[in-house]
Tab-separated table of C-alpha atoms in Angstrom:
chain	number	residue	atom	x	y	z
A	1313	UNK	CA	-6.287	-19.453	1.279
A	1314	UNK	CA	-5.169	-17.698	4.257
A	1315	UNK	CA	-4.408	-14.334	4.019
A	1316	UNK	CA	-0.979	-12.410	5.400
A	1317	UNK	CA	-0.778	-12.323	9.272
A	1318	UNK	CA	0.501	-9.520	11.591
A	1319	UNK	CA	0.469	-9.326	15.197
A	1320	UNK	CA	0.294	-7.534	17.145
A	1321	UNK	CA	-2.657	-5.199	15.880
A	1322	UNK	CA	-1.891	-2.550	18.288
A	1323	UNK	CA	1.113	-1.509	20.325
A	1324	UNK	CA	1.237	1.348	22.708
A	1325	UNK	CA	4.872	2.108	23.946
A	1326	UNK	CA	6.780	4.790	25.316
A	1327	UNK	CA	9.656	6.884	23.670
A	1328	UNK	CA	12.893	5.448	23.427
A	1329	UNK	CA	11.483	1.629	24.202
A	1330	UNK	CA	11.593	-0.535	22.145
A	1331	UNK	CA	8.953	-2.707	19.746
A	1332	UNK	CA	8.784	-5.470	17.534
A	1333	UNK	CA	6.202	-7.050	14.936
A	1334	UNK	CA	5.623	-10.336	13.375
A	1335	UNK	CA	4.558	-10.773	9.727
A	1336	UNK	CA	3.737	-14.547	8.013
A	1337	UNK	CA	3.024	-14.098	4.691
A	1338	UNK	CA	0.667	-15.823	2.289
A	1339	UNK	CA	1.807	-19.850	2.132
A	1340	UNK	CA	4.549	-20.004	-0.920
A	1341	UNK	CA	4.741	-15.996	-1.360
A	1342	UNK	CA	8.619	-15.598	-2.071
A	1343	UNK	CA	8.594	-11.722	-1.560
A	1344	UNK	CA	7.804	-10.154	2.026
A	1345	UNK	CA	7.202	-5.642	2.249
A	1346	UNK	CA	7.269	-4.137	4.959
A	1347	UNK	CA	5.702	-0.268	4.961
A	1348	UNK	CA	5.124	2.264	7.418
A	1349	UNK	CA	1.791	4.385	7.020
A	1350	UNK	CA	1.289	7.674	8.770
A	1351	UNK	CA	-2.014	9.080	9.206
A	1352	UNK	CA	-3.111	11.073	6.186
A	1353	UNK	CA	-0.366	9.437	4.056
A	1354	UNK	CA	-0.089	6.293	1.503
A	1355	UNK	CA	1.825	3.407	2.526
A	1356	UNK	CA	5.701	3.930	2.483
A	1357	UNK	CA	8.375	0.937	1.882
A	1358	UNK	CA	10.354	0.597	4.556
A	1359	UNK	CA	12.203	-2.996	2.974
A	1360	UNK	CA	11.364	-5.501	0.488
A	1361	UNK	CA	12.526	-9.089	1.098
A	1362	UNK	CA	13.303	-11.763	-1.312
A	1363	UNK	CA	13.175	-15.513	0.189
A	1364	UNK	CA	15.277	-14.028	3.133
A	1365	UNK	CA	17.735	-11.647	0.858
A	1366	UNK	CA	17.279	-7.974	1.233
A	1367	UNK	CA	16.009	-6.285	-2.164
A	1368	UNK	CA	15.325	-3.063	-1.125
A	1369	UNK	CA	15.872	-0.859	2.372
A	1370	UNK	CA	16.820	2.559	1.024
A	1371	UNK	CA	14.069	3.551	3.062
A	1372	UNK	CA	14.347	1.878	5.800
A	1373	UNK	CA	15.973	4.396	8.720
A	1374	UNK	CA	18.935	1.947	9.667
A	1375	UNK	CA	20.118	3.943	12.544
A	1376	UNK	CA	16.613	2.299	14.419
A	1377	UNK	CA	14.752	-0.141	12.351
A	1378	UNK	CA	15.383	-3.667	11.811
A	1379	UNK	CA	14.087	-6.053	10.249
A	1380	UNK	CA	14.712	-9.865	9.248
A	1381	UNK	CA	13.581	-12.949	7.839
A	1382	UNK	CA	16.108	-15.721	8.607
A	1383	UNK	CA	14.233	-18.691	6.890
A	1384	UNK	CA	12.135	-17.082	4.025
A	1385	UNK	CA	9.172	-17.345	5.837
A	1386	UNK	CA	7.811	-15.081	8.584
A	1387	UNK	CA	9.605	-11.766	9.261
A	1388	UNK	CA	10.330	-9.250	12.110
A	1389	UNK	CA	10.169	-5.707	12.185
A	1390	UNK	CA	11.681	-3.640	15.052
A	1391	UNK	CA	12.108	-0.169	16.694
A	1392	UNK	CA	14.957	0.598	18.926
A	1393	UNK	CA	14.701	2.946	20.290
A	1394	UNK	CA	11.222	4.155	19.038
A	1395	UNK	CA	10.170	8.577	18.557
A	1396	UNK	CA	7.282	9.695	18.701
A	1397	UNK	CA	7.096	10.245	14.802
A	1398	UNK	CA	7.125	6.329	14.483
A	1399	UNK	CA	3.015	6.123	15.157
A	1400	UNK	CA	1.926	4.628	12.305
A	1401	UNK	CA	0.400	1.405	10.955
A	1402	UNK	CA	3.170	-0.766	10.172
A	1403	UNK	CA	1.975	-3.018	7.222
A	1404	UNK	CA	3.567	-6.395	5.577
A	1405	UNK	CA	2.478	-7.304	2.195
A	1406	UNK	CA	4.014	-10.290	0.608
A	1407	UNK	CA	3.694	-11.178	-3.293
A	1408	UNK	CA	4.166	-14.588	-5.154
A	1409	UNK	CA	7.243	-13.793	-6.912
A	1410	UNK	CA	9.118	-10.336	-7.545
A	1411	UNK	CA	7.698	-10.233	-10.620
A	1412	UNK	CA	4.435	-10.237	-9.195
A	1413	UNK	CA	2.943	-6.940	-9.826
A	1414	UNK	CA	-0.346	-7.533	-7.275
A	1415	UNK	CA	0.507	-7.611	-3.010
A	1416	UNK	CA	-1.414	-8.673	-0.579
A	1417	UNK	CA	-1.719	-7.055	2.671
A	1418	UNK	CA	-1.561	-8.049	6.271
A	1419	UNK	CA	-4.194	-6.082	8.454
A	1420	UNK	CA	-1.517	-3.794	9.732
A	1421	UNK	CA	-0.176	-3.048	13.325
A	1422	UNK	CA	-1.242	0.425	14.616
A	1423	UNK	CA	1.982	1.700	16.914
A	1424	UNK	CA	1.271	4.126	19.260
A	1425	UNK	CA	4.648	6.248	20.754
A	1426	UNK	CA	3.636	8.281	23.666
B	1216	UNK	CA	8.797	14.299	-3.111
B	1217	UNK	CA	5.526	13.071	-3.720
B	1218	UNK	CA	5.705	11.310	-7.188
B	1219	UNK	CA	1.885	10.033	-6.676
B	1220	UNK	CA	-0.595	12.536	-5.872
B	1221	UNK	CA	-4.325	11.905	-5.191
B	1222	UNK	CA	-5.553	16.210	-4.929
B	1223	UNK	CA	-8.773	14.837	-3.439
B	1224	UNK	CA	-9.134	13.830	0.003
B	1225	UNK	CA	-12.249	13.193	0.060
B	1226	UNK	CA	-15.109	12.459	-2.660
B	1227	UNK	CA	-18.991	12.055	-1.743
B	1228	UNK	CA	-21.164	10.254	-4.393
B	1229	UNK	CA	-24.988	8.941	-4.031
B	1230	UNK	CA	-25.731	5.572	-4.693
B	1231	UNK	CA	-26.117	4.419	-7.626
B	1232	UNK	CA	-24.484	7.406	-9.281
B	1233	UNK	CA	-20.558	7.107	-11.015
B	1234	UNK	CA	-17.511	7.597	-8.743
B	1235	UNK	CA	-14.399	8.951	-10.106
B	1236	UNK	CA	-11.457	8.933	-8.277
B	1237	UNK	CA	-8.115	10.700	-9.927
B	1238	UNK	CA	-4.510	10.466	-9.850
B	1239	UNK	CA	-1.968	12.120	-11.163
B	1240	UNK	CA	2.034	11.026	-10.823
B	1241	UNK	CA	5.612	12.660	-11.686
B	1242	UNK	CA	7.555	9.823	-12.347
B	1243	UNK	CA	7.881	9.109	-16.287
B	1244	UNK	CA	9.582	5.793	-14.880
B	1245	UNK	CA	6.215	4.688	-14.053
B	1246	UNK	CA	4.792	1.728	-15.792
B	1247	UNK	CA	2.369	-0.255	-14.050
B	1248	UNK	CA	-0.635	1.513	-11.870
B	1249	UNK	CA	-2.668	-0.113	-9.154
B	1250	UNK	CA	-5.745	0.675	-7.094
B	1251	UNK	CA	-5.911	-0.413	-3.699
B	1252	UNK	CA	-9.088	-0.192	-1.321
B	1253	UNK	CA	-9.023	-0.248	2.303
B	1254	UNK	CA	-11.585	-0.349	4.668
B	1255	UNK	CA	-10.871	0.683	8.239
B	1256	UNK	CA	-8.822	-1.319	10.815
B	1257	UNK	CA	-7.562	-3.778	7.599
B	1258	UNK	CA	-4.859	-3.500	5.416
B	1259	UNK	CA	-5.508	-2.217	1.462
B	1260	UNK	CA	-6.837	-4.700	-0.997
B	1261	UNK	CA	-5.965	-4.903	-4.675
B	1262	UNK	CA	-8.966	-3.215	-6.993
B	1263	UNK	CA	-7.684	-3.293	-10.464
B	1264	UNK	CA	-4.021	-2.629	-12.317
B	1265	UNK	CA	-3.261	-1.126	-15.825
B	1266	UNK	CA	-0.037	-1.577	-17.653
B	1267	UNK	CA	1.219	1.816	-19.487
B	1268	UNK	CA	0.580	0.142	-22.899
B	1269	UNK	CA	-3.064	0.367	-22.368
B	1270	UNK	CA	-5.187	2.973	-21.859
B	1271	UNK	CA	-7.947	1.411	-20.265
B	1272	UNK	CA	-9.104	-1.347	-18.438
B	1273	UNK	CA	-12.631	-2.883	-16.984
B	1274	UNK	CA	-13.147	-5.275	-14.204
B	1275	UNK	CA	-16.827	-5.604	-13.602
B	1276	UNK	CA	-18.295	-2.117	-11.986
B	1277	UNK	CA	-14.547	-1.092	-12.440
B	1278	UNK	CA	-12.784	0.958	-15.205
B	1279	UNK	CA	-8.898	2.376	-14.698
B	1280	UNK	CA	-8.170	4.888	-17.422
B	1281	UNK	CA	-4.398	6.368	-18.181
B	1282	UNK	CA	-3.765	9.100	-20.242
B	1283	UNK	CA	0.282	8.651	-20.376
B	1284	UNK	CA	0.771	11.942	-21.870
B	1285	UNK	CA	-0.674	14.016	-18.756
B	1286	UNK	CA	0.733	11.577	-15.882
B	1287	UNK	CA	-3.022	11.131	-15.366
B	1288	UNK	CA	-4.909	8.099	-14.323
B	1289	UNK	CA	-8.842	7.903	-13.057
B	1290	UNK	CA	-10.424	5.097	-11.844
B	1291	UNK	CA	-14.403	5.149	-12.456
B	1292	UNK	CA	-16.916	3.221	-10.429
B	1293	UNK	CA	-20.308	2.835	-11.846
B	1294	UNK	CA	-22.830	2.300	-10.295
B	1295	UNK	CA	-21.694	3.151	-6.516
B	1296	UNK	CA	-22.651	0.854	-4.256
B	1297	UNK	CA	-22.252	1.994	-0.276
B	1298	UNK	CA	-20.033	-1.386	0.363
B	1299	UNK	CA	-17.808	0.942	-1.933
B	1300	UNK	CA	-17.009	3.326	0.536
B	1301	UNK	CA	-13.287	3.592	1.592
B	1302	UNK	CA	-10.091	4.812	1.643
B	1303	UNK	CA	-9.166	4.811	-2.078
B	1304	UNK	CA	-5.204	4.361	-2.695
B	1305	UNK	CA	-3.584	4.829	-6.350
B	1306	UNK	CA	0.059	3.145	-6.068
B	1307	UNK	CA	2.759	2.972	-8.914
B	1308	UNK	CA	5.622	1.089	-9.843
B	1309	UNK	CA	8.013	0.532	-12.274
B	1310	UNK	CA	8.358	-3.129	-13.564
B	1311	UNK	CA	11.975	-3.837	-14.802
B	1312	UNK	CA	13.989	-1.762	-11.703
B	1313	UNK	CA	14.454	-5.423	-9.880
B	1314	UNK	CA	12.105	-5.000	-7.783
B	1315	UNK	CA	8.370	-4.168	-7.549
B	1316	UNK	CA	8.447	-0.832	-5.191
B	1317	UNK	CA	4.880	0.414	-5.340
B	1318	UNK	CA	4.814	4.223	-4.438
B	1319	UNK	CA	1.637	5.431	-3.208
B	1320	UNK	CA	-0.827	8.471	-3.369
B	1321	UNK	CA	-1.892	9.462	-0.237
B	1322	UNK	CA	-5.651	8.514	-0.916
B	1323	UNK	CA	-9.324	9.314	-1.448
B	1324	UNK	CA	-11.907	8.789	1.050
B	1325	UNK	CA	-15.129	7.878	-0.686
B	1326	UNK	CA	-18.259	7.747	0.785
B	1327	UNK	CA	-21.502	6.406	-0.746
B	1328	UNK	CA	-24.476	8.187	0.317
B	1329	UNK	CA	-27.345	5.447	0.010
């Protein structure tokens, strides 16, 4: 079974560019996360998907982040404009159903804002 | 408002010799706990999970213990192997909110002296 995807692994942008990343989650995994880890921290949600329905982005800072996942399949995450306290590994997870207690991780993008 | 704290940052064990790794957590919402490992450059990988109407749990070299009444869970490896060491995450949720928004500590770094 193949395991979630993410690309890219590393992204090195300026301030106020902007960036995107690509999650495809486990084959038949309903549920897509998306969460932003800073160095020296635990993974934070940023959005939790449902098929392509929205469950949960009370985290998610809407003024900059988007994210989608028009056929309830892959997703997108993106930055625009990016700061400089965006570095982080940006990590999609995706779980069977939403009753699924146990995600699965992607390898994680490491973003880079210089 | 970190509602899942892991005090230790880092924990050094010799082979062969039992790892404990604690957590403690605010939240009395809380009702599901996970452990996640993660080696470096990959995204965290599910260890073992313990409902709140057990106390413990064993999964081979693996044993998650909760002690409800002091927001306290440990999870004990024994015997440490050095393919054990990494980053050690606990994570939280709270199974009938609608969604499955795991909250996590901000980790343990074990390393396995051989």
């Amino acid at each position: 079974e193949a395991g979630v995807a993410q690309s890219p692994r590393y992204k090195i942008i300026e301030k106020r560019q902007s960036v995107a990343f690509w999650c495809n989650p486990i084959s038949g995994h309903a549920t897509l996360y998306w969460y932003q880890q800073i160095l020296g921290q635990g993974p934070k949600l940023l959005i939790q998907f449902q098929n392509n329905g929205v469950v949960d982005d009370s985290q998610l800072p809407k003024d900059r982040f988007s994210a989608e996942r028009l056929k309830g399949v892959d997703s997108t995450l993106k930055i625009q404009p990016a700061k400089l306290e965006d570095s982080a590994v940006y990590l999609c997870a995706s779980s069977f159903t939403s009753g699924d207690n146990e995600q699965f991780f992607g390898p994680g993008t490491r973003l880079t804002v210089l | 408002d970190q509602q899942v704290k892991q005090n230790s940052p880092s924990l050094s064990v010799q082979e062969g010799r039992i790892s404990i790794l604690n957590c403690d957590y605010t939240n009395s919402m809380f009702d599901y706990f996970l452990w996640y490992k993660k080696y470096p450059a990959e995204g965290p990988t599910f260890l073992i999970s313990i409902s709140s109407i057990k106390d413990k749990n064993e999964d081979g070299r693996f044993t998650v213990f909760l002690n409800k009444s002091a927001k306290h869970l440990s999870l004990h490896i024994v015997p440490s192997q050095p393919g054990d060491s990494a980053v050690y995450f606990c994570a939280a949720l709270t199974t009938n909110l609608g969604n499955e928004k795991l909250t996590f500590g901000t980790g343990t770094r074990l390393t396995i002296i051989p």
